[in-house]
mmCIF file of C-alpha atoms and ligand atoms in Angstrom:
data_model
loop_
_atom_site.group_PDB
_atom_site.id
_atom_site.type_symbol
_atom_site.label_atom_id
_atom_site.label_comp_id
_atom_site.label_asym_id
_atom_site.label_seq_id
_atom_site.Cartn_x
_atom_site.Cartn_y
_atom_site.Cartn_z
ATOM 1 C CA UNK A 1 -18.228 13.136 -3.236
ATOM 2 C CA UNK A 2 -18.947 10.321 -5.714
ATOM 3 C CA UNK A 3 -20.012 7.329 -3.657
ATOM 4 C CA UNK A 4 -17.772 4.909 -5.566
ATOM 5 C CA UNK A 5 -14.589 6.897 -5.227
ATOM 6 C CA UNK A 6 -12.167 5.329 -2.748
ATOM 7 C CA UNK A 7 -9.953 7.779 -0.905
ATOM 8 C CA UNK A 8 -6.351 6.692 -0.550
ATOM 9 C CA UNK A 9 -4.900 7.406 2.890
ATOM 10 C CA UNK A 10 -1.169 6.891 2.696
ATOM 11 C CA UNK A 11 0.575 6.013 5.958
ATOM 12 C CA UNK A 12 4.057 5.282 4.562
ATOM 13 C CA UNK A 13 5.470 8.129 6.640
ATOM 14 C CA UNK A 14 3.805 6.963 9.865
ATOM 15 C CA UNK A 15 2.974 3.226 10.011
ATOM 16 C CA UNK A 16 5.546 2.506 7.272
ATOM 17 C CA UNK A 17 8.285 4.435 8.958
ATOM 18 C CA UNK A 18 7.763 2.521 12.230
ATOM 19 C CA UNK A 19 9.683 -0.388 10.646
ATOM 20 C CA UNK A 20 13.057 -0.920 12.327
ATOM 21 C CA UNK A 21 15.800 0.603 10.193
ATOM 22 C CA UNK A 22 13.408 2.619 8.015
ATOM 23 C CA UNK A 23 13.676 5.899 9.935
ATOM 24 C CA UNK A 24 13.688 8.961 7.684
ATOM 25 C CA UNK A 25 14.806 12.497 8.367
ATOM 26 C CA UNK A 26 12.592 15.502 7.644
ATOM 27 C CA UNK A 27 14.202 16.210 4.257
ATOM 28 C CA UNK A 28 13.608 12.646 3.066
ATOM 29 C CA UNK A 29 10.028 12.785 4.357
ATOM 30 C CA UNK A 30 9.391 16.000 2.447
ATOM 31 C CA UNK A 31 10.598 14.448 -0.810
ATOM 32 C CA UNK A 32 8.274 11.479 -0.288
ATOM 33 C CA UNK A 33 5.333 13.689 0.723
ATOM 34 C CA UNK A 34 5.687 15.746 -2.477
ATOM 35 C CA UNK A 35 5.817 12.543 -4.518
ATOM 36 C CA UNK A 36 2.682 11.263 -2.745
ATOM 37 C CA UNK A 37 0.930 14.489 -3.688
ATOM 38 C CA UNK A 38 1.932 13.990 -7.350
ATOM 39 C CA UNK A 39 0.751 10.396 -7.120
ATOM 40 C CA UNK A 40 -2.681 11.705 -6.127
ATOM 41 C CA UNK A 41 -3.186 10.366 -2.609
ATOM 42 C CA UNK A 42 -6.066 11.977 -0.703
ATOM 43 C CA UNK A 43 -4.524 11.882 2.769
ATOM 44 C CA UNK A 44 -0.912 11.798 3.956
ATOM 45 C CA UNK A 45 -0.469 10.521 7.485
ATOM 46 C CA UNK A 46 2.666 12.530 8.161
ATOM 47 C CA UNK A 47 3.630 11.251 11.588
ATOM 48 C CA UNK A 48 2.948 10.769 15.279
ATOM 49 C CA UNK A 49 3.999 14.206 16.568
ATOM 50 C CA UNK A 50 4.120 13.423 20.302
ATOM 51 C CA UNK A 51 6.580 10.584 19.631
ATOM 52 C CA UNK A 52 9.604 12.830 18.958
ATOM 53 C CA UNK A 53 10.565 16.427 18.156
ATOM 54 C CA UNK A 54 11.747 15.192 14.748
ATOM 55 C CA UNK A 55 8.331 13.742 13.936
ATOM 56 C CA UNK A 56 6.630 16.943 15.105
ATOM 57 C CA UNK A 57 8.883 18.983 12.783
ATOM 58 C CA UNK A 58 8.219 16.664 9.846
ATOM 59 C CA UNK A 59 4.437 17.031 10.220
ATOM 60 C CA UNK A 60 4.830 20.825 10.387
ATOM 61 C CA UNK A 61 6.975 20.946 7.253
ATOM 62 C CA UNK A 62 4.836 18.532 5.296
ATOM 63 C CA UNK A 63 1.887 20.797 6.133
ATOM 64 C CA UNK A 64 3.739 23.637 4.420
ATOM 65 C CA UNK A 65 4.977 21.555 1.501
ATOM 66 C CA UNK A 66 1.773 20.017 0.143
ATOM 67 C CA UNK A 67 -1.492 21.700 -0.855
ATOM 68 C CA UNK A 68 -3.928 19.127 -2.152
ATOM 69 C CA UNK A 69 -3.836 16.152 0.231
ATOM 70 C CA UNK A 70 -5.196 16.326 3.749
ATOM 71 C CA UNK A 71 -2.299 16.152 6.216
ATOM 72 C CA UNK A 72 -3.041 13.870 9.127
ATOM 73 C CA UNK A 73 -1.289 13.454 12.485
ATOM 74 C CA UNK A 74 -1.676 10.461 14.793
ATOM 75 C CA UNK A 75 -2.404 10.619 18.515
ATOM 76 C CA UNK A 76 -3.526 8.279 21.249
ATOM 77 C CA UNK A 77 -6.715 9.109 23.143
ATOM 78 C CA UNK A 78 -4.610 11.269 25.432
ATOM 79 C CA UNK A 79 -5.036 15.036 25.850
ATOM 80 C CA UNK A 80 -1.366 15.911 25.508
ATOM 81 C CA UNK A 81 -1.033 13.806 22.309
ATOM 82 C CA UNK A 82 -4.012 15.573 20.787
ATOM 83 C CA UNK A 83 -2.690 19.037 21.701
ATOM 84 C CA UNK A 84 0.709 18.281 20.153
ATOM 85 C CA UNK A 85 -0.921 16.806 17.038
ATOM 86 C CA UNK A 86 -3.093 19.915 16.673
ATOM 87 C CA UNK A 87 -0.055 22.158 17.088
ATOM 88 C CA UNK A 88 1.931 20.237 14.457
ATOM 89 C CA UNK A 89 -0.946 20.624 11.996
ATOM 90 C CA UNK A 90 -1.128 24.415 12.212
ATOM 91 C CA UNK A 91 0.759 24.772 8.914
ATOM 92 C CA UNK A 92 -1.502 22.388 6.989
ATOM 93 C CA UNK A 93 -4.045 23.751 4.522
ATOM 94 C CA UNK A 94 -6.287 20.771 5.243
ATOM 95 C CA UNK A 95 -5.678 19.149 8.627
ATOM 96 C CA UNK A 96 -6.930 15.961 10.243
ATOM 97 C CA UNK A 97 -6.299 14.567 13.712
ATOM 98 C CA UNK A 98 -6.302 10.765 13.898
ATOM 99 C CA UNK A 99 -7.048 9.648 17.424
ATOM 100 C CA UNK A 100 -8.178 6.384 18.951
ATOM 101 C CA UNK A 101 -7.895 3.569 21.440
ATOM 102 C CA UNK A 102 -7.820 -0.233 21.627
ATOM 103 C CA UNK A 103 -11.226 -1.907 21.627
ATOM 104 C CA UNK A 104 -10.518 -5.675 21.653
ATOM 105 C CA UNK A 105 -10.729 -7.700 24.878
ATOM 106 C CA UNK A 106 -7.007 -8.245 24.693
ATOM 107 C CA UNK A 107 -6.235 -4.535 24.473
ATOM 108 C CA UNK A 108 -8.827 -3.577 27.115
ATOM 109 C CA UNK A 109 -7.733 -6.185 29.670
ATOM 110 C CA UNK A 110 -3.997 -6.518 29.142
ATOM 111 C CA UNK A 111 -2.752 -3.384 27.453
ATOM 112 C CA UNK A 112 -5.011 -0.668 28.824
ATOM 113 C CA UNK A 113 -6.128 -2.563 31.971
ATOM 114 C CA UNK A 114 -9.490 -0.896 32.022
ATOM 115 C CA UNK A 115 -13.163 -1.600 31.312
ATOM 116 C CA UNK A 116 -15.257 -1.471 28.118
ATOM 117 C CA UNK A 117 -17.287 1.410 29.587
ATOM 118 C CA UNK A 118 -14.144 3.453 30.220
ATOM 119 C CA UNK A 119 -12.933 2.780 26.660
ATOM 120 C CA UNK A 120 -16.119 4.354 25.297
ATOM 121 C CA UNK A 121 -15.716 7.364 27.598
ATOM 122 C CA UNK A 122 -12.091 7.872 26.583
ATOM 123 C CA UNK A 123 -12.940 7.495 22.885
ATOM 124 C CA UNK A 124 -15.684 10.128 23.133
ATOM 125 C CA UNK A 125 -13.515 12.528 25.151
ATOM 126 C CA UNK A 126 -10.662 12.183 22.641
ATOM 127 C CA UNK A 127 -12.898 12.876 19.646
ATOM 128 C CA UNK A 128 -14.538 15.867 21.352
ATOM 129 C CA UNK A 129 -11.181 17.274 22.385
ATOM 130 C CA UNK A 130 -9.712 16.830 18.891
ATOM 131 C CA UNK A 131 -12.824 18.535 17.461
ATOM 132 C CA UNK A 132 -12.012 21.594 19.547
ATOM 133 C CA UNK A 133 -8.898 22.043 17.348
ATOM 134 C CA UNK A 134 -9.899 20.789 13.876
ATOM 135 C CA UNK A 135 -13.127 19.922 12.124
ATOM 136 C CA UNK A 136 -11.805 16.729 10.522
ATOM 137 C CA UNK A 137 -11.310 14.041 13.185
ATOM 138 C CA UNK A 138 -10.652 10.405 12.352
ATOM 139 C CA UNK A 139 -11.193 7.833 15.076
ATOM 140 C CA UNK A 140 -9.394 4.456 15.109
ATOM 141 C CA UNK A 141 -10.619 1.460 17.084
ATOM 142 C CA UNK A 142 -7.306 -0.307 17.500
ATOM 143 C CA UNK A 143 -7.507 -4.105 17.041
ATOM 144 C CA UNK A 144 -11.029 -3.745 15.641
ATOM 145 C CA UNK A 145 -10.278 -6.941 13.693
ATOM 146 C CA UNK A 146 -10.471 -8.915 16.959
ATOM 147 C CA UNK A 147 -13.206 -6.813 18.559
ATOM 148 C CA UNK A 148 -16.740 -8.233 18.653
ATOM 149 C CA UNK A 149 -18.954 -6.479 16.108
ATOM 150 C CA UNK A 150 -21.508 -5.652 18.833
ATOM 151 C CA UNK A 151 -19.029 -3.829 21.081
ATOM 152 C CA UNK A 152 -17.355 -2.181 18.094
ATOM 153 C CA UNK A 153 -20.724 -0.819 16.970
ATOM 154 C CA UNK A 154 -21.256 0.683 20.456
ATOM 155 C CA UNK A 155 -17.875 2.429 20.368
ATOM 156 C CA UNK A 156 -18.398 3.659 16.825
ATOM 157 C CA UNK A 157 -21.901 4.904 17.631
ATOM 158 C CA UNK A 158 -20.485 6.920 20.530
ATOM 159 C CA UNK A 159 -17.734 8.549 18.416
ATOM 160 C CA UNK A 160 -20.144 9.280 15.550
ATOM 161 C CA UNK A 161 -22.348 11.087 18.091
ATOM 162 C CA UNK A 162 -19.252 12.934 19.348
ATOM 163 C CA UNK A 163 -18.545 14.269 15.844
ATOM 164 C CA UNK A 164 -15.947 11.940 14.263
ATOM 165 C CA UNK A 165 -15.781 12.451 10.496
ATOM 166 C CA UNK A 166 -13.840 9.302 9.551
ATOM 167 C CA UNK A 167 -14.080 5.898 11.228
ATOM 168 C CA UNK A 168 -11.013 3.707 10.968
ATOM 169 C CA UNK A 169 -11.527 -0.014 11.575
ATOM 170 C CA UNK A 170 -7.987 -1.404 11.843
ATOM 171 C CA UNK A 171 -7.210 -5.079 11.580
ATOM 172 C CA UNK A 172 -4.153 -4.238 13.650
ATOM 173 C CA UNK A 173 -2.904 -7.817 13.968
ATOM 174 C CA UNK A 174 -3.805 -8.925 10.436
ATOM 175 C CA UNK A 175 -6.130 -11.576 11.890
ATOM 176 C CA UNK A 176 -9.355 -11.319 9.874
ATOM 177 C CA UNK A 177 -10.436 -13.321 6.864
ATOM 178 C CA UNK A 178 -11.667 -11.192 3.954
ATOM 179 C CA UNK A 179 -15.316 -12.202 4.358
ATOM 180 C CA UNK A 180 -15.206 -11.475 8.128
ATOM 181 C CA UNK A 181 -13.626 -8.093 7.588
ATOM 182 C CA UNK A 182 -16.061 -7.144 4.832
ATOM 183 C CA UNK A 183 -18.958 -8.230 7.057
ATOM 184 C CA UNK A 184 -17.581 -6.150 9.946
ATOM 185 C CA UNK A 185 -17.717 -3.024 7.811
ATOM 186 C CA UNK A 186 -21.180 -3.911 6.515
ATOM 187 C CA UNK A 187 -22.346 -4.619 10.097
ATOM 188 C CA UNK A 188 -21.283 -1.170 11.237
ATOM 189 C CA UNK A 189 -23.021 0.445 8.273
ATOM 190 C CA UNK A 190 -26.208 -1.377 9.151
ATOM 191 C CA UNK A 191 -26.092 -0.872 12.920
ATOM 192 C CA UNK A 192 -24.681 2.572 13.662
ATOM 193 C CA UNK A 193 -27.088 5.491 13.331
ATOM 194 C CA UNK A 194 -25.740 8.439 11.370
ATOM 195 C CA UNK A 195 -22.768 6.465 10.033
ATOM 196 C CA UNK A 196 -23.625 7.487 6.473
ATOM 197 C CA UNK A 197 -22.430 11.021 7.239
ATOM 198 C CA UNK A 198 -18.953 9.618 7.974
ATOM 199 C CA UNK A 199 -16.339 7.862 5.847
ATOM 200 C CA UNK A 200 -15.526 4.311 6.909
ATOM 201 C CA UNK A 201 -11.860 3.413 6.540
ATOM 202 C CA UNK A 202 -9.915 0.156 6.268
ATOM 203 C CA UNK A 203 -6.489 -0.232 7.864
ATOM 204 C CA UNK A 204 -5.230 -3.781 7.402
ATOM 205 C CA UNK A 205 -1.997 -5.427 8.426
ATOM 206 C CA UNK A 206 -0.476 -8.313 6.539
ATOM 207 C CA UNK A 207 0.385 -10.923 9.186
ATOM 208 C CA UNK A 208 -1.435 -13.640 7.232
ATOM 209 C CA UNK A 209 -0.822 -12.110 3.805
ATOM 210 C CA UNK A 210 -4.437 -10.912 3.662
ATOM 211 C CA UNK A 211 -4.076 -7.144 4.007
ATOM 212 C CA UNK A 212 -4.879 -6.365 0.382
ATOM 213 C CA UNK A 213 -7.742 -8.862 0.168
ATOM 214 C CA UNK A 214 -9.198 -7.532 3.425
ATOM 215 C CA UNK A 215 -8.997 -3.912 2.275
ATOM 216 C CA UNK A 216 -10.826 -4.730 -0.935
ATOM 217 C CA UNK A 217 -13.427 -6.731 1.016
ATOM 218 C CA UNK A 218 -13.846 -3.699 3.280
ATOM 219 C CA UNK A 219 -14.382 -1.411 0.298
ATOM 220 C CA UNK A 220 -16.921 -3.842 -1.153
ATOM 221 C CA UNK A 221 -18.614 -3.825 2.277
ATOM 222 C CA UNK A 222 -18.926 -0.039 2.164
ATOM 223 C CA UNK A 223 -15.623 1.492 3.313
ATOM 224 C CA UNK A 224 -14.675 4.516 1.227
ATOM 225 C CA UNK A 225 -11.132 5.083 2.442
ATOM 226 C CA UNK A 226 -8.247 2.591 2.320
ATOM 227 C CA UNK A 227 -5.177 3.104 4.519
ATOM 228 C CA UNK A 228 -2.057 1.737 2.931
ATOM 229 C CA UNK A 229 1.667 2.198 2.336
ATOM 230 C CA UNK A 230 3.963 2.202 -0.660
ATOM 231 C CA UNK A 231 5.433 -1.291 -1.168
ATOM 232 C CA UNK A 232 3.231 -2.482 1.710
ATOM 233 C CA UNK A 233 5.862 -1.553 4.290
ATOM 234 C CA UNK A 234 4.805 -1.409 7.920
ATOM 235 C CA UNK A 235 5.003 -3.085 11.322
ATOM 236 C CA UNK A 236 5.839 -6.822 11.243
ATOM 237 C CA UNK A 237 4.593 -8.217 7.901
ATOM 238 C CA UNK A 238 3.527 -4.759 6.796
ATOM 239 C CA UNK A 239 0.400 -2.861 5.803
ATOM 240 C CA UNK A 240 -1.822 -3.009 2.742
ATOM 241 C CA UNK A 241 0.224 -2.131 -0.345
ATOM 242 C CA UNK A 242 -1.085 1.008 -2.037
ATOM 243 C CA UNK A 243 -0.048 -0.153 -5.504
ATOM 244 C CA UNK A 244 -1.955 -3.426 -5.085
ATOM 245 C CA UNK A 245 -5.324 -2.000 -4.029
ATOM 246 C CA UNK A 246 -5.141 0.712 -6.686
ATOM 247 C CA UNK A 247 -4.424 -1.762 -9.481
ATOM 248 C CA UNK A 248 -7.060 -4.232 -8.269
ATOM 249 C CA UNK A 249 -9.695 -1.504 -8.580
ATOM 250 C CA UNK A 250 -8.421 -0.606 -12.056
ATOM 251 C CA UNK A 251 -8.291 -4.211 -13.243
ATOM 252 C CA UNK A 252 -11.677 -5.158 -11.853
ATOM 253 C CA UNK A 253 -13.936 -2.475 -13.239
ATOM 254 C CA UNK A 254 -16.886 -4.616 -12.199
ATOM 255 C CA UNK A 255 -16.268 -3.580 -8.593
ATOM 256 C CA UNK A 256 -17.307 -0.094 -9.640
ATOM 257 C CA UNK A 257 -14.630 1.414 -7.376
ATOM 258 C CA UNK A 258 -11.907 3.834 -8.373
ATOM 259 C CA UNK A 259 -9.253 6.132 -6.946
ATOM 260 C CA UNK A 260 -7.550 9.379 -7.880
ATOM 261 C CA UNK A 261 -4.109 7.726 -8.169
ATOM 262 C CA UNK A 262 -1.943 8.359 -11.230
ATOM 263 C CA UNK A 263 -0.828 4.756 -11.627
ATOM 264 C CA UNK A 264 1.972 5.713 -14.048
ATOM 265 C CA UNK A 265 3.891 7.025 -11.025
ATOM 266 C CA UNK A 266 3.662 3.801 -9.027
ATOM 267 C CA UNK A 267 7.053 2.340 -9.958
ATOM 268 C CA UNK A 268 8.891 5.635 -9.506
ATOM 269 C CA UNK A 269 7.267 6.119 -6.090
ATOM 270 C CA UNK A 270 8.098 2.568 -5.078
ATOM 271 C CA UNK A 271 11.776 3.109 -5.972
ATOM 272 C CA UNK A 272 11.885 6.399 -4.091
ATOM 273 C CA UNK A 273 10.498 4.849 -0.894
ATOM 274 C CA UNK A 274 12.655 1.748 -1.167
ATOM 275 C CA UNK A 275 15.847 3.762 -1.713
ATOM 276 C CA UNK A 276 15.095 6.354 0.986
ATOM 277 C CA UNK A 277 14.350 3.673 3.572
ATOM 278 C CA UNK A 278 16.989 1.195 2.447
ATOM 279 C CA UNK A 279 14.213 -1.379 2.266
ATOM 280 C CA UNK A 280 14.605 -3.719 -0.705
ATOM 281 C CA UNK A 281 11.424 -4.617 -2.596
ATOM 282 C CA UNK A 282 11.174 -8.382 -3.028
ATOM 283 C CA UNK A 283 11.633 -9.238 -6.738
ATOM 284 C CA UNK A 284 8.304 -11.073 -6.933
ATOM 285 C CA UNK A 285 6.352 -8.221 -5.277
ATOM 286 C CA UNK A 286 3.092 -7.608 -7.156
ATOM 287 C CA UNK A 287 3.066 -4.539 -9.433
ATOM 288 C CA UNK A 288 6.445 -3.030 -8.459
ATOM 289 C CA UNK A 289 8.824 -5.993 -7.979
ATOM 290 C CA UNK A 290 11.665 -6.450 -10.497
ATOM 291 C CA UNK A 291 10.082 -9.649 -11.783
ATOM 292 C CA UNK A 292 6.486 -8.400 -11.899
ATOM 293 C CA UNK A 293 6.737 -8.100 -15.699
ATOM 294 C CA UNK A 294 9.581 -10.564 -16.387
ATOM 295 C CA UNK A 295 9.039 -13.851 -18.230
ATOM 296 C CA UNK A 296 11.591 -16.625 -18.059
ATOM 297 C CA UNK A 297 10.019 -19.940 -18.989
ATOM 298 C CA UNK A 298 9.827 -20.968 -22.632
ATOM 299 C CA UNK A 299 6.068 -21.515 -22.618
ATOM 300 C CA UNK A 300 5.322 -18.092 -21.139
ATOM 301 C CA UNK A 301 7.879 -16.323 -23.339
ATOM 302 C CA UNK A 302 6.410 -17.836 -26.477
ATOM 303 C CA UNK A 303 2.942 -16.620 -25.443
ATOM 304 C CA UNK A 304 4.033 -13.106 -24.451
ATOM 305 C CA UNK A 305 6.050 -12.638 -27.662
ATOM 306 C CA UNK A 306 2.961 -13.576 -29.691
ATOM 307 C CA UNK A 307 0.638 -11.409 -27.633
ATOM 308 C CA UNK A 308 1.458 -9.660 -24.362
ATOM 309 C CA UNK A 309 -1.849 -10.309 -22.603
ATOM 310 C CA UNK A 310 -1.494 -14.109 -22.802
ATOM 311 C CA UNK A 311 0.553 -13.893 -19.599
ATOM 312 C CA UNK A 312 0.178 -10.282 -18.434
ATOM 313 C CA UNK A 313 -3.007 -8.780 -17.040
ATOM 314 C CA UNK A 314 -1.541 -5.300 -16.617
ATOM 315 C CA UNK A 315 0.067 -3.227 -19.345
ATOM 316 C CA UNK A 316 3.458 -2.375 -17.747
ATOM 317 C CA UNK A 317 3.231 1.206 -19.064
ATOM 318 C CA UNK A 318 0.155 1.693 -16.857
ATOM 319 C CA UNK A 319 2.303 1.414 -13.718
ATOM 320 C CA UNK A 320 5.353 3.177 -15.095
ATOM 321 C CA UNK A 321 7.353 0.110 -16.142
ATOM 322 C CA UNK A 322 9.075 0.620 -19.544
ATOM 323 C CA UNK A 323 8.284 -2.811 -20.949
ATOM 324 C CA UNK A 324 7.937 -6.471 -20.100
ATOM 325 C CA UNK A 325 11.221 -8.352 -19.863
ATOM 326 C CA UNK A 326 12.122 -11.607 -21.529
ATOM 327 C CA UNK A 327 14.762 -13.161 -19.282
ATOM 328 C CA UNK A 328 16.935 -15.796 -20.927
ATOM 329 C CA UNK A 329 17.548 -18.810 -18.699
ATOM 330 C CA UNK A 330 17.988 -22.538 -19.222
ATOM 331 C CA UNK A 331 14.165 -22.734 -19.211
ATOM 332 C CA UNK A 332 13.842 -20.407 -22.212
ATOM 333 C CA UNK A 333 12.912 -21.656 -25.653
ATOM 334 C CA UNK A 334 13.897 -20.894 -29.228
ATOM 335 C CA UNK A 335 11.180 -18.235 -29.621
ATOM 336 C CA UNK A 336 12.686 -16.124 -26.843
ATOM 337 C CA UNK A 337 16.193 -16.589 -28.171
ATOM 338 C CA UNK A 338 15.188 -15.550 -31.702
ATOM 339 C CA UNK A 339 13.293 -12.582 -30.251
ATOM 340 C CA UNK A 340 16.351 -11.378 -28.313
ATOM 341 C CA UNK A 341 18.649 -11.829 -31.316
ATOM 342 C CA UNK A 342 16.186 -9.793 -33.354
ATOM 343 C CA UNK A 343 16.179 -7.007 -30.733
ATOM 344 C CA UNK A 344 19.969 -6.987 -30.936
ATOM 345 C CA UNK A 345 19.737 -6.577 -34.722
ATOM 346 C CA UNK A 346 20.423 -10.171 -35.852
ATOM 347 C CA UNK A 347 17.924 -11.942 -38.060
ATOM 348 C CA UNK A 348 19.015 -15.542 -37.644
ATOM 349 C CA UNK A 349 17.738 -18.292 -39.939
ATOM 350 C CA UNK A 350 16.004 -21.364 -38.553
ATOM 351 C CA UNK A 351 19.091 -23.526 -39.122
ATOM 352 C CA UNK A 352 21.384 -20.973 -37.432
ATOM 353 C CA UNK A 353 18.936 -20.718 -34.551
ATOM 354 C CA UNK A 354 19.063 -24.498 -33.988
ATOM 355 C CA UNK A 355 22.861 -24.372 -33.641
ATOM 356 C CA UNK A 356 22.832 -21.220 -31.538
ATOM 357 C CA UNK A 357 20.194 -22.710 -29.265
ATOM 358 C CA UNK A 358 22.436 -25.686 -28.386
ATOM 359 C CA UNK A 359 25.256 -23.288 -27.488
ATOM 360 C CA UNK A 360 22.790 -21.078 -25.613
ATOM 361 C CA UNK A 361 21.713 -24.048 -23.457
ATOM 362 C CA UNK A 362 25.341 -24.821 -22.597
ATOM 363 C CA UNK A 363 25.877 -21.221 -21.453
ATOM 364 C CA UNK A 364 22.509 -21.085 -19.681
ATOM 365 C CA UNK A 365 23.289 -24.211 -17.667
ATOM 366 C CA UNK A 366 26.430 -22.506 -16.389
ATOM 367 C CA UNK A 367 24.867 -19.103 -15.688
ATOM 368 C CA UNK A 368 21.637 -18.036 -13.968
ATOM 369 C CA UNK A 369 20.769 -15.582 -16.704
ATOM 370 C CA UNK A 370 22.143 -15.231 -20.234
ATOM 371 C CA UNK A 371 23.029 -11.617 -20.998
ATOM 372 C CA UNK A 372 23.086 -9.730 -24.309
ATOM 373 C CA UNK A 373 26.885 -9.864 -24.216
ATOM 374 C CA UNK A 374 26.774 -13.671 -24.143
ATOM 375 C CA UNK A 375 24.532 -13.619 -27.207
ATOM 376 C CA UNK A 376 26.956 -11.317 -29.021
ATOM 377 C CA UNK A 377 29.775 -13.773 -28.201
ATOM 378 C CA UNK A 378 27.748 -16.658 -29.584
ATOM 379 C CA UNK A 379 27.103 -14.818 -32.842
ATOM 380 C CA UNK A 380 30.800 -13.837 -33.155
ATOM 381 C CA UNK A 381 31.820 -17.476 -32.689
ATOM 382 C CA UNK A 382 29.675 -18.519 -35.657
ATOM 383 C CA UNK A 383 31.235 -16.081 -38.193
HETATM 384 O O1 KIV B 1 -2.651 -0.780 13.128
HETATM 385 C C1 KIV B 1 -3.242 0.067 13.803
HETATM 386 O O2 KIV B 1 -4.189 -0.206 14.550
HETATM 387 C C2 KIV B 1 -2.767 1.438 13.714
HETATM 388 C C3 KIV B 1 -3.577 2.496 14.397
HETATM 389 C C4 KIV B 1 -2.713 3.356 15.238
HETATM 390 C C5 KIV B 1 -4.348 3.262 13.388
HETATM 391 O O3 KIV B 1 -1.782 1.713 13.053
HETATM 392 ZN ZN1 ZN B 2 -1.324 0.072 11.651
#
């Protein structure tokens, strides 16, 4: 594999679906999985099969439904979890078991109530057991973001020796700063023997709004897989947003990193996930929000009408958005008004425009947004 290609591991159907109220049935999951395949993701994390019979069934059916992406099932470092995950993956053409355990002091002392030595033993046993079912085994060190780099390197060394193929370094609580997270990945690359045979993976949560920045820092530090979700949905403040990391790599060619994602399907995929889960995308969400390509202030509208890239760094067509929008509000100027009249088929003179603009401002002060119908009314009133 090309060393600069970043694999996209989509966990919308697992970490994303954990969000309260976002539960999907198998049919809805299948529709999303097929769309993810079209989008070009490398891995679909299809579920956590031990968690419920429904999740088990979904993983099974997704395994049948998709051909290209690897289908991945989550488990804890528990024998029964791993057996059920392996069973659910029997239908998959390319299967991966994702197993792991908490590695931070907080998880070791308070959640697992055990010792660091026992964590390493359980991690190794889990990887070895998963390897007895499938070749491709991803290990996650839960709360790696708050785990000391030295202990993390010990755990990762042990699972590399046990045969893990992918090493997931989750910032489970969204705690890290981008430089810290990037250095963590680089530290592991420098201090774990044999790590170059494995793929290092980022898995960042967004509690401080840093999930995307941390994932990119991780990729710059040497990770070659990014775990993310459509629209950034996920536990608490969510996971890294797939659309954001993909477009950052496209916009910043200097990073030298790229993915297999067909970005023209990003908006369509975002709508599908949002509608299936009943989870509204915030209007100002980067890339896929309703306002991501909308311009409402006079200064910006004037610039965009003259040349789109004065205020837009992404061509909307690249992410599947029809065109940029000029929204008419009380902050809009004459240029935007003339532009909208022109689109409606009216070529108004400068003098007419001055009069219409005064009327427009009166309407705009009453309404949040001036619609095409309002403009038609204004024109009718002048003839
Ligand atoms: O955030 C996390 O640590 C996880 C793991 C289970 C991979 O979702
Ligand atoms: Zn997670």
